[in-house]
């Protein structure tokens, strides 16, 4: 009888703990939803005045009466407005992918057209830097569970980073590999590489390396955070392997339909 009483007592404690944990999870979810709503509202509010600034800059740029230092100032204003535009776009994207209430559309899809699409978008940037871009993928469809738009966003982020952080004349390779339970998409470069300390913080909002070769490139420090959130919400994961001065490989693993 003592044993039974002890078991019942333990069960009561367990169920109270479970209820407390469930309440905490619910509260965290609400907070995350609130954060993403604030982020989205602020970004939308910033978009309108920014569009006005860019519009006026364009009008003034067409004015032949503006020369010398006036024109230089206009150029600086234009660059600043573009930088802010990229930041606002990235913040909007982050608010979307971090929203726990948002539906996550997922379908069974062949990943290879998404690889081709991302590379097509970045071919001009790569050729400007004289980079050799290679794809290594099976000749048959490679099915994974994701949304085509989401996968294209992730691949575009990873390939554009590989292009940005790789010196002229080197190579960027995208590989598609089938494993028993997952599909691997690897973006490898032989660029500037990432120190071990930086690797720990890569997927944190606004993180940008202080490596002088990296800061020379424009960026918001949000691309990898957005990519990681996207991959995670499709039940996948993202990993990095890198050595400073040698290059980096980013690997995305997505569930295969027969394993999901
Ligand atoms: P952004 O490129 O806009 O700064 P990301 O979130 O995409 O933001 O990347 C964060 C940081 O990680 C970059 O600022 C850069 O320092 C580093 N990084 C990302 N990809 C690479 C890469 N392929 N090679 C070297 N460094 C990289």
mmCIF file of C-alpha atoms and ligand atoms in Angstrom:
data_model
loop_
_atom_site.group_PDB
_atom_site.id
_atom_site.type_symbol
_atom_site.label_atom_id
_atom_site.label_comp_id
_atom_site.label_asym_id
_atom_site.label_seq_id
_atom_site.Cartn_x
_atom_site.Cartn_y
_atom_site.Cartn_z
ATOM 1 C CA UNK A 1 0.000 0.000 0.000
ATOM 2 C CA UNK A 2 2.939 2.280 0.755
ATOM 3 C CA UNK A 3 4.390 1.657 -2.707
ATOM 4 C CA UNK A 4 1.091 2.497 -4.380
ATOM 5 C CA UNK A 5 0.805 5.722 -2.360
ATOM 6 C CA UNK A 6 4.360 6.669 -3.359
ATOM 7 C CA UNK A 7 3.628 5.956 -7.053
ATOM 8 C CA UNK A 8 0.458 8.057 -6.931
ATOM 9 C CA UNK A 9 2.374 10.890 -5.235
ATOM 10 C CA UNK A 10 5.076 10.750 -7.942
ATOM 11 C CA UNK A 11 2.445 10.725 -10.704
ATOM 12 C CA UNK A 12 0.836 13.862 -9.228
ATOM 13 C CA UNK A 13 4.231 15.634 -9.087
ATOM 14 C CA UNK A 14 4.982 14.553 -12.688
ATOM 15 C CA UNK A 15 1.690 15.826 -14.016
ATOM 16 C CA UNK A 16 2.159 19.166 -12.196
ATOM 17 C CA UNK A 17 5.653 19.495 -13.717
ATOM 18 C CA UNK A 18 4.270 18.640 -17.135
ATOM 19 C CA UNK A 19 1.513 21.249 -16.798
ATOM 20 C CA UNK A 20 4.102 23.864 -15.751
ATOM 21 C CA UNK A 21 6.338 22.987 -18.720
ATOM 22 C CA UNK A 22 3.406 23.141 -21.122
ATOM 23 C CA UNK A 23 2.457 26.573 -19.745
ATOM 24 C CA UNK A 24 6.057 27.781 -20.178
ATOM 25 C CA UNK A 25 6.217 26.485 -23.763
ATOM 26 C CA UNK A 26 2.919 28.268 -24.486
ATOM 27 C CA UNK A 27 4.242 31.528 -23.024
ATOM 28 C CA UNK A 28 7.489 31.284 -25.020
ATOM 29 C CA UNK A 29 5.480 30.673 -28.183
ATOM 30 C CA UNK A 30 3.366 33.742 -27.470
ATOM 31 C CA UNK A 31 6.491 35.843 -26.887
ATOM 32 C CA UNK A 32 8.051 34.601 -30.145
ATOM 33 C CA UNK A 33 4.826 35.431 -32.017
ATOM 34 C CA UNK A 34 4.793 38.909 -30.444
ATOM 35 C CA UNK A 35 8.455 39.495 -31.358
ATOM 36 C CA UNK A 36 7.878 38.524 -34.965
ATOM 37 C CA UNK A 37 4.747 40.710 -35.146
ATOM 38 C CA UNK A 38 6.660 43.776 -33.830
ATOM 39 C CA UNK A 39 9.519 43.059 -36.240
ATOM 40 C CA UNK A 40 7.113 42.789 -39.145
ATOM 41 C CA UNK A 41 5.189 45.996 -38.257
ATOM 42 C CA UNK A 42 8.353 48.064 -37.762
ATOM 43 C CA UNK A 43 9.871 46.793 -41.021
ATOM 44 C CA UNK A 44 6.685 47.580 -42.968
ATOM 45 C CA UNK A 45 6.544 51.074 -41.411
ATOM 46 C CA UNK A 46 10.163 51.713 -42.426
ATOM 47 C CA UNK A 47 9.525 50.659 -46.003
ATOM 48 C CA UNK A 48 7.290 53.631 -46.945
ATOM 49 C CA UNK A 49 9.626 56.508 -45.953
ATOM 50 C CA UNK A 50 12.519 54.576 -47.467
ATOM 51 C CA UNK A 51 10.698 54.288 -50.792
ATOM 52 C CA UNK A 52 10.144 58.072 -50.663
ATOM 53 C CA UNK A 53 13.867 58.717 -49.987
ATOM 54 C CA UNK A 54 14.924 56.477 -52.896
ATOM 55 C CA UNK A 55 12.343 58.108 -55.173
ATOM 56 C CA UNK A 56 13.615 61.643 -54.430
ATOM 57 C CA UNK A 57 17.237 60.532 -54.840
ATOM 58 C CA UNK A 58 16.352 59.212 -58.287
ATOM 59 C CA UNK A 59 14.635 62.489 -59.247
ATOM 60 C CA UNK A 60 17.622 64.560 -58.045
ATOM 61 C CA UNK A 61 20.081 62.279 -59.856
ATOM 62 C CA UNK A 62 18.362 63.227 -63.087
ATOM 63 C CA UNK A 63 18.924 66.950 -62.397
ATOM 64 C CA UNK A 64 21.886 68.161 -64.528
ATOM 65 C CA UNK A 65 22.205 71.234 -62.260
ATOM 66 C CA UNK A 66 23.556 69.052 -59.450
ATOM 67 C CA UNK A 67 27.303 68.562 -59.833
ATOM 68 C CA UNK A 68 30.495 68.092 -57.787
ATOM 69 C CA UNK A 69 29.977 67.643 -54.059
ATOM 70 C CA UNK A 70 26.170 67.693 -54.486
ATOM 71 C CA UNK A 71 26.407 64.661 -56.766
ATOM 72 C CA UNK A 72 28.803 62.893 -54.388
ATOM 73 C CA UNK A 73 26.364 63.454 -51.528
ATOM 74 C CA UNK A 74 23.566 62.052 -53.658
ATOM 75 C CA UNK A 75 25.656 58.934 -54.353
ATOM 76 C CA UNK A 76 26.255 58.455 -50.616
ATOM 77 C CA UNK A 77 22.546 58.924 -49.914
ATOM 78 C CA UNK A 78 21.675 56.348 -52.564
ATOM 79 C CA UNK A 79 24.100 53.773 -51.122
ATOM 80 C CA UNK A 80 22.791 54.349 -47.596
ATOM 81 C CA UNK A 81 19.173 53.971 -48.760
ATOM 82 C CA UNK A 82 20.027 50.717 -50.553
ATOM 83 C CA UNK A 83 21.804 49.368 -47.462
ATOM 84 C CA UNK A 84 18.804 50.224 -45.339
ATOM 85 C CA UNK A 85 16.503 48.626 -47.921
ATOM 86 C CA UNK A 86 18.438 45.353 -47.672
ATOM 87 C CA UNK A 87 18.227 45.475 -43.887
ATOM 88 C CA UNK A 88 14.472 46.096 -43.932
ATOM 89 C CA UNK A 89 13.940 43.255 -46.435
ATOM 90 C CA UNK A 90 16.002 40.876 -44.271
ATOM 91 C CA UNK A 91 14.136 41.921 -41.097
ATOM 92 C CA UNK A 92 10.819 41.247 -42.846
ATOM 93 C CA UNK A 93 12.055 37.850 -43.951
ATOM 94 C CA UNK A 94 13.272 37.049 -40.436
ATOM 95 C CA UNK A 95 9.899 38.016 -38.964
ATOM 96 C CA UNK A 96 8.222 35.633 -41.424
ATOM 97 C CA UNK A 97 10.415 32.614 -40.765
ATOM 98 C CA UNK A 98 10.462 33.103 -36.975
ATOM 99 C CA UNK A 99 6.686 33.385 -36.614
ATOM 100 C CA UNK A 100 5.586 30.267 -34.705
ATOM 101 C CA UNK A 101 1.959 30.823 -35.794
ATOM 102 C CA UNK A 102 2.806 30.874 -39.524
ATOM 103 C CA UNK A 103 1.900 27.837 -41.597
ATOM 104 C CA UNK A 104 4.901 26.022 -43.046
ATOM 105 C CA UNK A 105 4.021 24.893 -46.551
ATOM 106 C CA UNK A 106 5.922 21.743 -47.375
ATOM 107 C CA UNK A 107 5.805 19.408 -50.342
ATOM 108 C CA UNK A 108 7.743 16.558 -51.857
ATOM 109 C CA UNK A 109 9.999 18.125 -54.447
ATOM 110 C CA UNK A 110 13.029 17.506 -56.625
ATOM 111 C CA UNK A 111 15.772 19.725 -55.169
ATOM 112 C CA UNK A 112 17.855 19.946 -58.347
ATOM 113 C CA UNK A 113 15.837 22.688 -60.135
ATOM 114 C CA UNK A 114 16.204 24.837 -56.987
ATOM 115 C CA UNK A 115 19.981 24.440 -57.131
ATOM 116 C CA UNK A 116 19.948 25.471 -60.799
ATOM 117 C CA UNK A 117 17.641 28.430 -60.002
ATOM 118 C CA UNK A 118 19.882 29.734 -57.201
ATOM 119 C CA UNK A 119 22.979 29.397 -59.377
ATOM 120 C CA UNK A 120 21.283 31.127 -62.296
ATOM 121 C CA UNK A 121 20.497 34.119 -60.058
ATOM 122 C CA UNK A 122 24.102 34.374 -58.943
ATOM 123 C CA UNK A 123 25.921 33.546 -62.152
ATOM 124 C CA UNK A 124 26.488 37.201 -63.042
ATOM 125 C CA UNK A 125 27.930 37.985 -59.590
ATOM 126 C CA UNK A 126 30.155 34.892 -59.808
ATOM 127 C CA UNK A 127 31.416 35.716 -63.303
ATOM 128 C CA UNK A 128 32.169 39.279 -62.190
ATOM 129 C CA UNK A 129 34.496 37.752 -59.588
ATOM 130 C CA UNK A 130 35.810 35.244 -62.099
ATOM 131 C CA UNK A 131 34.644 32.303 -59.966
ATOM 132 C CA UNK A 132 34.210 28.818 -61.294
ATOM 133 C CA UNK A 133 30.764 27.592 -60.168
ATOM 134 C CA UNK A 134 30.238 23.809 -60.326
ATOM 135 C CA UNK A 135 27.259 21.586 -59.613
ATOM 136 C CA UNK A 136 27.590 17.947 -58.691
ATOM 137 C CA UNK A 137 24.154 16.292 -58.567
ATOM 138 C CA UNK A 138 22.691 12.883 -59.489
ATOM 139 C CA UNK A 139 21.128 12.549 -62.930
ATOM 140 C CA UNK A 140 17.781 11.451 -61.463
ATOM 141 C CA UNK A 141 15.255 13.439 -59.347
ATOM 142 C CA UNK A 142 16.309 13.866 -55.720
ATOM 143 C CA UNK A 143 13.202 14.151 -53.564
ATOM 144 C CA UNK A 144 13.068 16.036 -50.254
ATOM 145 C CA UNK A 145 10.358 17.596 -48.076
ATOM 146 C CA UNK A 146 10.525 21.391 -48.252
ATOM 147 C CA UNK A 147 8.898 24.312 -49.997
ATOM 148 C CA UNK A 148 10.551 25.288 -53.296
ATOM 149 C CA UNK A 149 10.541 29.004 -52.401
ATOM 150 C CA UNK A 150 12.113 28.324 -48.989
ATOM 151 C CA UNK A 151 14.807 26.062 -50.415
ATOM 152 C CA UNK A 152 15.634 28.600 -53.096
ATOM 153 C CA UNK A 153 16.018 31.292 -50.413
ATOM 154 C CA UNK A 154 18.411 29.130 -48.399
ATOM 155 C CA UNK A 155 20.496 28.157 -51.421
ATOM 156 C CA UNK A 156 20.616 31.746 -52.675
ATOM 157 C CA UNK A 157 21.877 32.887 -49.255
ATOM 158 C CA UNK A 158 24.546 30.189 -49.069
ATOM 159 C CA UNK A 159 25.759 30.535 -52.651
ATOM 160 C CA UNK A 160 25.807 34.348 -52.477
ATOM 161 C CA UNK A 161 27.917 34.125 -49.295
ATOM 162 C CA UNK A 162 30.275 31.666 -50.999
ATOM 163 C CA UNK A 163 30.611 34.122 -53.900
ATOM 164 C CA UNK A 164 31.062 37.151 -51.590
ATOM 165 C CA UNK A 165 33.663 35.564 -49.332
ATOM 166 C CA UNK A 166 35.799 33.853 -51.989
ATOM 167 C CA UNK A 167 38.659 35.725 -53.690
ATOM 168 C CA UNK A 168 38.754 36.080 -57.455
ATOM 169 C CA UNK A 169 39.584 33.114 -59.619
ATOM 170 C CA UNK A 170 38.698 30.346 -57.169
ATOM 171 C CA UNK A 171 35.776 27.891 -57.133
ATOM 172 C CA UNK A 172 32.362 27.360 -55.552
ATOM 173 C CA UNK A 173 30.783 23.901 -55.706
ATOM 174 C CA UNK A 174 27.210 22.869 -54.930
ATOM 175 C CA UNK A 175 26.747 19.168 -54.246
ATOM 176 C CA UNK A 176 23.531 17.178 -53.890
ATOM 177 C CA UNK A 177 23.976 13.909 -51.987
ATOM 178 C CA UNK A 178 21.366 11.274 -51.107
ATOM 179 C CA UNK A 179 21.630 9.602 -47.681
ATOM 180 C CA UNK A 180 19.237 6.922 -46.365
ATOM 181 C CA UNK A 181 17.057 9.373 -44.367
ATOM 182 C CA UNK A 182 18.086 12.793 -45.590
ATOM 183 C CA UNK A 183 19.132 14.763 -48.645
ATOM 184 C CA UNK A 184 22.312 16.794 -48.260
ATOM 185 C CA UNK A 185 22.900 20.048 -50.116
ATOM 186 C CA UNK A 186 26.467 21.243 -49.664
ATOM 187 C CA UNK A 187 27.826 24.625 -50.745
ATOM 188 C CA UNK A 188 31.624 24.546 -50.667
ATOM 189 C CA UNK A 189 34.067 27.357 -51.387
ATOM 190 C CA UNK A 190 37.817 27.750 -51.155
ATOM 191 C CA UNK A 191 37.481 31.280 -49.865
ATOM 192 C CA UNK A 192 38.579 33.208 -46.773
ATOM 193 C CA UNK A 193 37.230 30.637 -44.266
ATOM 194 C CA UNK A 194 35.756 31.193 -40.812
ATOM 195 C CA UNK A 195 37.588 30.990 -37.457
ATOM 196 C CA UNK A 196 36.350 28.476 -34.856
ATOM 197 C CA UNK A 197 35.206 31.260 -32.547
ATOM 198 C CA UNK A 198 33.141 32.829 -35.356
ATOM 199 C CA UNK A 199 31.666 29.454 -36.329
ATOM 200 C CA UNK A 200 29.948 29.273 -32.908
ATOM 201 C CA UNK A 201 28.068 32.517 -33.599
ATOM 202 C CA UNK A 202 27.326 32.279 -37.328
ATOM 203 C CA UNK A 203 23.636 31.494 -36.963
ATOM 204 C CA UNK A 204 22.977 34.314 -34.459
ATOM 205 C CA UNK A 205 21.044 37.401 -35.569
ATOM 206 C CA UNK A 206 23.254 40.262 -36.835
ATOM 207 C CA UNK A 207 26.510 38.338 -36.414
ATOM 208 C CA UNK A 208 29.206 39.504 -38.835
ATOM 209 C CA UNK A 209 32.812 38.377 -38.583
ATOM 210 C CA UNK A 210 35.433 40.975 -37.681
ATOM 211 C CA UNK A 211 37.863 39.265 -40.064
ATOM 212 C CA UNK A 212 39.055 42.225 -42.225
ATOM 213 C CA UNK A 213 38.517 40.219 -45.435
ATOM 214 C CA UNK A 214 34.886 39.620 -44.468
ATOM 215 C CA UNK A 215 33.916 43.118 -43.296
ATOM 216 C CA UNK A 216 34.954 44.506 -46.665
ATOM 217 C CA UNK A 217 31.822 42.862 -48.094
ATOM 218 C CA UNK A 218 28.385 44.429 -47.607
ATOM 219 C CA UNK A 219 25.870 42.459 -45.523
ATOM 220 C CA UNK A 220 23.343 42.541 -42.717
ATOM 221 C CA UNK A 221 24.391 39.496 -40.665
ATOM 222 C CA UNK A 222 20.910 38.031 -41.053
ATOM 223 C CA UNK A 223 21.239 35.682 -44.046
ATOM 224 C CA UNK A 224 22.499 32.647 -42.138
ATOM 225 C CA UNK A 225 20.020 33.164 -39.271
ATOM 226 C CA UNK A 226 17.160 33.253 -41.781
ATOM 227 C CA UNK A 227 18.526 30.170 -43.565
ATOM 228 C CA UNK A 228 18.875 28.217 -40.303
ATOM 229 C CA UNK A 229 15.294 29.081 -39.215
ATOM 230 C CA UNK A 230 13.939 27.999 -42.606
ATOM 231 C CA UNK A 231 15.772 24.677 -42.559
ATOM 232 C CA UNK A 232 14.778 23.973 -38.933
ATOM 233 C CA UNK A 233 11.108 24.622 -39.563
ATOM 234 C CA UNK A 234 11.180 21.984 -42.300
ATOM 235 C CA UNK A 235 12.603 19.473 -39.825
ATOM 236 C CA UNK A 236 16.141 19.726 -41.202
ATOM 237 C CA UNK A 237 19.458 21.059 -39.940
ATOM 238 C CA UNK A 238 22.361 23.169 -41.160
ATOM 239 C CA UNK A 239 26.056 22.662 -40.379
ATOM 240 C CA UNK A 240 29.305 24.405 -41.168
ATOM 241 C CA UNK A 241 32.824 23.082 -41.580
ATOM 242 C CA UNK A 242 35.527 25.646 -42.167
ATOM 243 C CA UNK A 243 39.144 26.560 -41.715
ATOM 244 C CA UNK A 244 40.419 30.112 -41.729
ATOM 245 C CA UNK A 245 42.181 30.867 -45.005
ATOM 246 C CA UNK A 246 41.202 27.495 -46.519
ATOM 247 C CA UNK A 247 37.483 27.735 -47.285
ATOM 248 C CA UNK A 248 34.070 26.760 -45.951
ATOM 249 C CA UNK A 249 31.419 24.141 -46.552
ATOM 250 C CA UNK A 250 27.823 24.732 -45.472
ATOM 251 C CA UNK A 251 25.647 21.603 -45.404
ATOM 252 C CA UNK A 252 21.860 21.558 -45.336
ATOM 253 C CA UNK A 253 20.106 18.289 -44.467
ATOM 254 C CA UNK A 254 16.436 17.903 -45.381
ATOM 255 C CA UNK A 255 14.179 14.924 -44.618
ATOM 256 C CA UNK A 256 13.464 12.517 -47.482
ATOM 257 C CA UNK A 257 9.790 11.772 -48.101
ATOM 258 C CA UNK A 258 10.028 8.031 -47.385
ATOM 259 C CA UNK A 259 11.788 8.804 -44.078
ATOM 260 C CA UNK A 260 9.496 11.671 -42.933
HETATM 261 P P1 LIG B 1 26.091 38.693 -44.166
HETATM 262 O O1 LIG B 1 26.807 37.942 -45.240
HETATM 263 O O2 LIG B 1 24.964 39.520 -44.673
HETATM 264 O O3 LIG B 1 27.016 39.465 -43.270
HETATM 265 P P2 LIG B 1 25.294 36.114 -43.055
HETATM 266 O O4 LIG B 1 24.386 35.820 -41.911
HETATM 267 O O5 LIG B 1 24.956 35.518 -44.364
HETATM 268 O O6 LIG B 1 25.372 37.685 -43.150
HETATM 269 O O7 LIG B 1 26.755 35.672 -42.651
HETATM 270 C C1 LIG B 1 27.279 36.050 -41.365
HETATM 271 C C2 LIG B 1 28.797 36.152 -41.417
HETATM 272 O O8 LIG B 1 29.353 34.851 -41.613
HETATM 273 C C3 LIG B 1 29.329 36.985 -42.559
HETATM 274 O O9 LIG B 1 29.367 38.364 -42.201
HETATM 275 C C4 LIG B 1 30.717 36.390 -42.771
HETATM 276 O O10 LIG B 1 31.612 36.954 -41.836
HETATM 277 C C5 LIG B 1 30.530 34.918 -42.399
HETATM 278 N N1 LIG B 1 30.347 34.034 -43.579
HETATM 279 C C6 LIG B 1 29.199 33.554 -44.077
HETATM 280 N N2 LIG B 1 29.408 32.741 -45.123
HETATM 281 C C7 LIG B 1 30.745 32.692 -45.304
HETATM 282 C C8 LIG B 1 31.623 32.008 -46.234
HETATM 283 N N3 LIG B 1 31.132 31.216 -47.200
HETATM 284 N N4 LIG B 1 32.950 32.201 -46.093
HETATM 285 C C9 LIG B 1 33.459 32.990 -45.121
HETATM 286 N N5 LIG B 1 32.694 33.670 -44.228
HETATM 287 C C10 LIG B 1 31.359 33.525 -44.313
#
